Amino acid sequence: MSRDRLRSQEQYGVSASRKPQAKLQSERLVDKVHGLLHRDILSGKLLPGQPLSVPEISRQLGVSRSPVREAVLQLVADGLAWEEARKGAVVAQFGLEDALQLLEAREVLELASVRLGAVRATSADFAALKQVLHSQQLSIQKANFRGYLASDLEFHKLLGSLSHNPALGRMVGLLKDQSLLAQDSVSRSLVQLELGFKEHLAVFEALELRNSEEAAGALLKHFKRIRESLENWLALPRHS
């Protein structure tokens, strides 16, 4: 086995010492492949505009093309990949205008979820949010920008799940994933991360008090700052 093939299999969690299917047999291959590609898109390992070649991914993972093809189609349905003429599927490539539109949609859905969550959230929901906030704080202390973004993603997805409405939670999650890609080009400072953490904490504290309007107000303030930051970044000459 070539070194390149060995590295590719190790990257995707496939052991070179056994048949690839032995590693993946505990889950449906489609779900496993989708999860791996989804992770690599959000982490930046797969870059915007990068082709999602079914034959190449199949070769790297050591699986047949059918589950890879299904997984890529699912990414297209998730809005994390696009179909392009003569190129096939590529990782979605958003602009800052897209980021503003996604933020507008997220605001509507997350506000609805937070208002419902103030009534429906369980002690387990609050514990999960508290743990994510702790992770965010540690990321800020270590100036770990990637770590913060991962916890930010999880925090907003948890807000979407507070309503205990699966359809609402899924829509919030999909839009947040797309927003992460859309805002990838925006520079972030440690000060911005600290502001984000404080705003998240304000939402959490209001939710713990079961105060739906205060929680919604804190979330609106959070979105307002992000919107202003995106608009300022969009107005810079190099993005015109």
CSV table of C-alpha atoms in Angstrom, one decimal:
chain,number,residue,atom,x,y,z
A,1,MET,CA,0.0,0.0,0.0
A,2,SER,CA,1.4,3.5,-0.9
A,3,ARG,CA,2.2,6.0,1.7
A,4,ASP,CA,-0.4,8.4,0.2
A,5,ARG,CA,-3.1,5.8,0.4
A,6,LEU,CA,-2.1,5.0,4.0
A,7,ARG,CA,-2.3,8.7,5.0
A,8,SER,CA,-5.7,9.1,3.3
A,9,GLN,CA,-7.2,6.2,5.1
A,10,GLU,CA,-5.8,7.3,8.5
A,11,GLN,CA,-7.2,10.8,7.9
A,12,TYR,CA,-10.7,9.5,7.6
A,13,GLY,CA,-10.4,6.9,10.5
A,14,VAL,CA,-10.0,3.9,8.3
A,15,SER,CA,-7.4,1.4,9.6
A,16,ALA,CA,-4.9,0.2,7.0
A,17,SER,CA,-4.4,-3.0,9.0
A,18,ARG,CA,-7.9,-4.3,8.3
A,19,LYS,CA,-10.5,-4.1,5.5
A,20,PRO,CA,-12.0,-0.6,5.5
A,21,GLN,CA,-15.5,-2.1,5.8
A,22,ALA,CA,-14.5,-3.6,9.2
A,23,LYS,CA,-13.9,-0.1,10.6
A,24,LEU,CA,-17.2,1.2,9.2
A,25,GLN,CA,-19.5,-1.7,9.7
A,26,SER,CA,-21.0,-0.5,12.9
A,27,GLU,CA,-22.7,2.4,11.1
A,28,ARG,CA,-24.4,2.8,7.8
A,29,LEU,CA,-21.6,3.7,5.4
A,30,VAL,CA,-23.6,6.7,4.0
A,31,ASP,CA,-24.0,8.2,7.5
A,32,LYS,CA,-20.3,7.6,8.3
A,33,VAL,CA,-19.0,9.1,5.1
A,34,HIS,CA,-21.4,12.1,5.4
A,35,GLY,CA,-20.3,12.7,8.9
A,36,LEU,CA,-16.6,12.6,7.9
A,37,LEU,CA,-17.1,15.0,5.0
A,38,HIS,CA,-19.3,17.3,7.1
A,39,ARG,CA,-16.7,17.5,9.7
A,40,ASP,CA,-13.9,18.3,7.2
A,41,ILE,CA,-16.0,21.0,5.6
A,42,LEU,CA,-16.7,22.8,8.8
A,43,SER,CA,-13.2,22.4,10.1
A,44,GLY,CA,-11.7,23.9,6.9
A,45,LYS,CA,-9.9,20.8,5.8
A,46,LEU,CA,-12.1,20.8,2.7
A,47,LEU,CA,-12.1,24.4,1.4
A,48,PRO,CA,-14.9,26.4,-0.3
A,49,GLY,CA,-15.0,25.6,-4.0
A,50,GLN,CA,-13.0,22.3,-3.6
A,51,PRO,CA,-14.4,19.5,-5.7
A,52,LEU,CA,-16.0,16.6,-3.9
A,53,SER,CA,-14.9,13.9,-6.4
A,54,VAL,CA,-16.8,10.7,-5.7
A,55,PRO,CA,-14.1,8.5,-7.2
A,56,GLU,CA,-11.3,10.2,-5.3
A,57,ILE,CA,-13.2,10.2,-1.9
A,58,SER,CA,-14.1,6.5,-2.6
A,59,ARG,CA,-10.5,5.7,-3.2
A,60,GLN,CA,-9.3,7.6,-0.1
A,61,LEU,CA,-11.9,5.9,2.2
A,62,GLY,CA,-11.6,2.5,0.6
A,63,VAL,CA,-15.4,2.2,0.1
A,64,SER,CA,-17.6,1.8,-2.9
A,65,ARG,CA,-18.8,4.9,-4.8
A,66,SER,CA,-22.5,4.4,-4.0
A,67,PRO,CA,-22.4,5.5,-0.3
A,68,VAL,CA,-20.0,8.4,-1.2
A,69,ARG,CA,-22.4,9.6,-3.9
A,70,GLU,CA,-25.3,9.5,-1.5
A,71,ALA,CA,-23.3,11.3,1.2
A,72,VAL,CA,-22.3,14.1,-1.3
A,73,LEU,CA,-25.9,14.5,-2.3
A,74,GLN,CA,-26.9,14.8,1.3
A,75,LEU,CA,-24.3,17.6,1.7
A,76,VAL,CA,-25.9,19.3,-1.3
A,77,ALA,CA,-29.3,19.0,0.4
A,78,ASP,CA,-27.7,20.5,3.6
A,79,GLY,CA,-26.5,23.5,1.7
A,80,LEU,CA,-22.8,22.7,2.4
A,81,ALA,CA,-22.1,21.7,-1.2
A,82,TRP,CA,-23.3,22.8,-4.6
A,83,GLU,CA,-23.7,21.1,-7.9
A,84,GLU,CA,-21.7,22.9,-10.7
A,85,ALA,CA,-21.9,22.3,-14.4
A,86,ARG,CA,-19.1,20.2,-15.7
A,87,LYS,CA,-17.5,20.1,-12.3
A,88,GLY,CA,-20.0,18.1,-10.2
A,89,ALA,CA,-20.3,18.8,-6.5
A,90,VAL,CA,-18.0,21.3,-4.8
A,91,VAL,CA,-17.9,22.6,-1.3
A,92,ALA,CA,-20.3,25.6,-1.0
A,93,GLN,CA,-18.7,29.0,-1.5
A,94,PHE,CA,-20.6,31.8,0.2
A,95,GLY,CA,-20.1,35.6,0.1
A,96,LEU,CA,-20.6,38.1,2.8
A,97,GLU,CA,-24.0,39.1,1.3
A,98,ASP,CA,-25.0,35.5,1.8
A,99,ALA,CA,-23.8,35.7,5.4
A,100,LEU,CA,-26.1,38.6,6.0
A,101,GLN,CA,-29.1,36.8,4.5
A,102,LEU,CA,-28.3,33.6,6.6
A,103,LEU,CA,-28.0,35.8,9.7
A,104,GLU,CA,-31.4,37.3,9.0
A,105,ALA,CA,-33.0,33.8,8.7
A,106,ARG,CA,-31.2,32.5,11.8
A,107,GLU,CA,-32.4,35.4,13.9
A,108,VAL,CA,-36.0,34.6,13.2
A,109,LEU,CA,-35.6,30.9,13.9
A,110,GLU,CA,-33.3,31.1,17.0
A,111,LEU,CA,-35.5,33.8,18.6
A,112,ALA,CA,-38.5,31.5,18.2
A,113,SER,CA,-36.6,28.6,19.7
A,114,VAL,CA,-35.3,30.6,22.6
A,115,ARG,CA,-38.8,31.9,23.5
A,116,LEU,CA,-40.1,28.3,23.4
A,117,GLY,CA,-36.9,27.1,25.2
A,118,ALA,CA,-37.5,29.4,28.2
A,119,VAL,CA,-40.5,27.3,28.9
A,120,ARG,CA,-39.5,23.9,27.6
A,121,ALA,CA,-35.8,23.6,28.3
A,122,THR,CA,-34.8,20.8,30.7
A,123,SER,CA,-32.0,20.7,33.3
A,124,ALA,CA,-30.0,18.6,30.9
A,125,ASP,CA,-30.4,21.4,28.3
A,126,PHE,CA,-29.0,24.0,30.7
A,127,ALA,CA,-26.2,21.7,31.7
A,128,ALA,CA,-25.2,21.3,28.0
A,129,LEU,CA,-25.2,25.0,27.5
A,130,LYS,CA,-23.2,25.6,30.6
A,131,GLN,CA,-20.6,23.1,29.4
A,132,VAL,CA,-20.3,24.8,26.0
A,133,LEU,CA,-19.9,28.2,27.7
A,134,HIS,CA,-17.1,26.8,29.8
A,135,SER,CA,-15.4,25.5,26.7
A,136,GLN,CA,-15.7,28.9,25.1
A,137,GLN,CA,-14.1,30.6,28.1
A,138,LEU,CA,-11.2,28.2,27.9
A,139,SER,CA,-10.8,28.9,24.2
A,140,ILE,CA,-10.6,32.6,24.8
A,141,GLN,CA,-8.1,32.2,27.6
A,142,LYS,CA,-5.9,30.2,25.2
A,143,ALA,CA,-6.6,32.5,22.2
A,144,ASN,CA,-7.9,29.3,20.5
A,145,PHE,CA,-9.9,30.8,17.6
A,146,ARG,CA,-10.8,27.4,16.1
A,147,GLY,CA,-11.9,26.1,19.4
A,148,TYR,CA,-14.1,29.1,20.0
A,149,LEU,CA,-15.7,28.7,16.6
A,150,ALA,CA,-16.5,25.1,17.3
A,151,SER,CA,-18.1,26.0,20.6
A,152,ASP,CA,-20.0,28.9,19.1
A,153,LEU,CA,-21.4,26.4,16.5
A,154,GLU,CA,-22.5,24.1,19.3
A,155,PHE,CA,-24.0,26.8,21.4
A,156,HIS,CA,-26.3,28.1,18.6
A,157,LYS,CA,-27.3,24.6,17.7
A,158,LEU,CA,-28.2,23.9,21.3
A,159,LEU,CA,-30.3,27.1,21.3
A,160,GLY,CA,-32.1,25.6,18.3
A,161,SER,CA,-32.8,22.4,20.2
A,162,LEU,CA,-34.2,24.1,23.3
A,163,SER,CA,-37.7,24.3,21.7
A,164,HIS,CA,-37.8,20.5,21.6
A,165,ASN,CA,-39.2,20.9,18.1
A,166,PRO,CA,-37.1,18.7,15.8
A,167,ALA,CA,-38.0,20.5,12.6
A,168,LEU,CA,-37.0,23.9,14.2
A,169,GLY,CA,-33.8,22.5,15.6
A,170,ARG,CA,-32.8,21.0,12.3
A,171,MET,CA,-33.3,24.3,10.4
A,172,VAL,CA,-31.3,26.2,13.0
A,173,GLY,CA,-28.5,23.7,12.7
A,174,LEU,CA,-28.4,23.8,8.9
A,175,LEU,CA,-28.3,27.6,8.8
A,176,LYS,CA,-25.6,27.8,11.4
A,177,ASP,CA,-23.4,25.3,9.5
A,178,GLN,CA,-23.8,27.5,6.4
A,179,SER,CA,-23.2,30.6,8.3
A,180,LEU,CA,-19.9,29.2,9.6
A,181,LEU,CA,-18.7,28.8,6.0
A,182,ALA,CA,-20.1,32.2,4.9
A,183,GLN,CA,-18.2,34.1,7.6
A,184,ASP,CA,-15.0,32.2,7.2
A,185,SER,CA,-13.3,35.1,5.5
A,186,VAL,CA,-14.2,37.5,8.2
A,187,SER,CA,-11.2,38.3,10.5
A,188,ARG,CA,-11.9,37.9,14.2
A,189,SER,CA,-10.1,39.5,17.2
A,190,LEU,CA,-9.9,38.2,20.7
A,191,VAL,CA,-12.0,41.2,21.8
A,192,GLN,CA,-14.8,40.0,19.4
A,193,LEU,CA,-14.6,36.6,20.9
A,194,GLU,CA,-14.9,38.0,24.4
A,195,LEU,CA,-17.9,40.1,23.4
A,196,GLY,CA,-19.5,37.0,21.9
A,197,PHE,CA,-19.0,35.0,25.1
A,198,LYS,CA,-20.5,37.7,27.2
A,199,GLU,CA,-23.6,37.9,24.9
A,200,HIS,CA,-23.9,34.1,25.0
A,201,LEU,CA,-23.7,34.2,28.8
A,202,ALA,CA,-26.5,36.8,29.0
A,203,VAL,CA,-28.8,34.6,26.9
A,204,PHE,CA,-28.0,31.6,29.1
A,205,GLU,CA,-28.6,33.5,32.3
A,206,ALA,CA,-32.0,34.8,31.1
A,207,LEU,CA,-33.0,31.3,30.0
A,208,GLU,CA,-32.1,29.9,33.4
A,209,LEU,CA,-34.5,32.4,34.9
A,210,ARG,CA,-37.2,31.2,32.4
A,211,ASN,CA,-37.4,34.8,31.2
A,212,SER,CA,-38.2,34.5,27.5
A,213,GLU,CA,-38.3,38.2,26.7
A,214,GLU,CA,-35.0,38.9,28.4
A,215,ALA,CA,-33.4,35.9,26.6
A,216,ALA,CA,-34.8,37.0,23.3
A,217,GLY,CA,-33.5,40.6,23.9
A,218,ALA,CA,-30.0,39.3,24.7
A,219,LEU,CA,-30.0,37.2,21.6
A,220,LEU,CA,-31.2,40.2,19.5
A,221,LYS,CA,-28.3,42.3,20.8
A,222,HIS,CA,-25.9,39.5,19.9
A,223,PHE,CA,-27.2,39.3,16.3
A,224,LYS,CA,-27.2,43.1,16.0
A,225,ARG,CA,-23.5,43.2,16.8
A,226,ILE,CA,-22.7,40.4,14.3
A,227,ARG,CA,-24.7,42.1,11.6
A,228,GLU,CA,-22.9,45.4,12.1
A,229,SER,CA,-19.6,43.6,12.1
A,230,LEU,CA,-20.4,41.9,8.8
A,231,GLU,CA,-21.7,45.1,7.2
A,232,ASN,CA,-18.5,46.9,8.2
A,233,TRP,CA,-16.4,44.1,6.8
A,234,LEU,CA,-18.4,44.1,3.6
A,235,ALA,CA,-17.9,47.9,3.2
A,236,LEU,CA,-14.1,47.5,3.2
A,237,PRO,CA,-12.6,48.4,-0.3
A,238,ARG,CA,-11.0,45.0,-0.8
A,239,HIS,CA,-14.4,43.3,-0.7
A,240,SER,CA,-16.1,45.7,-3.0
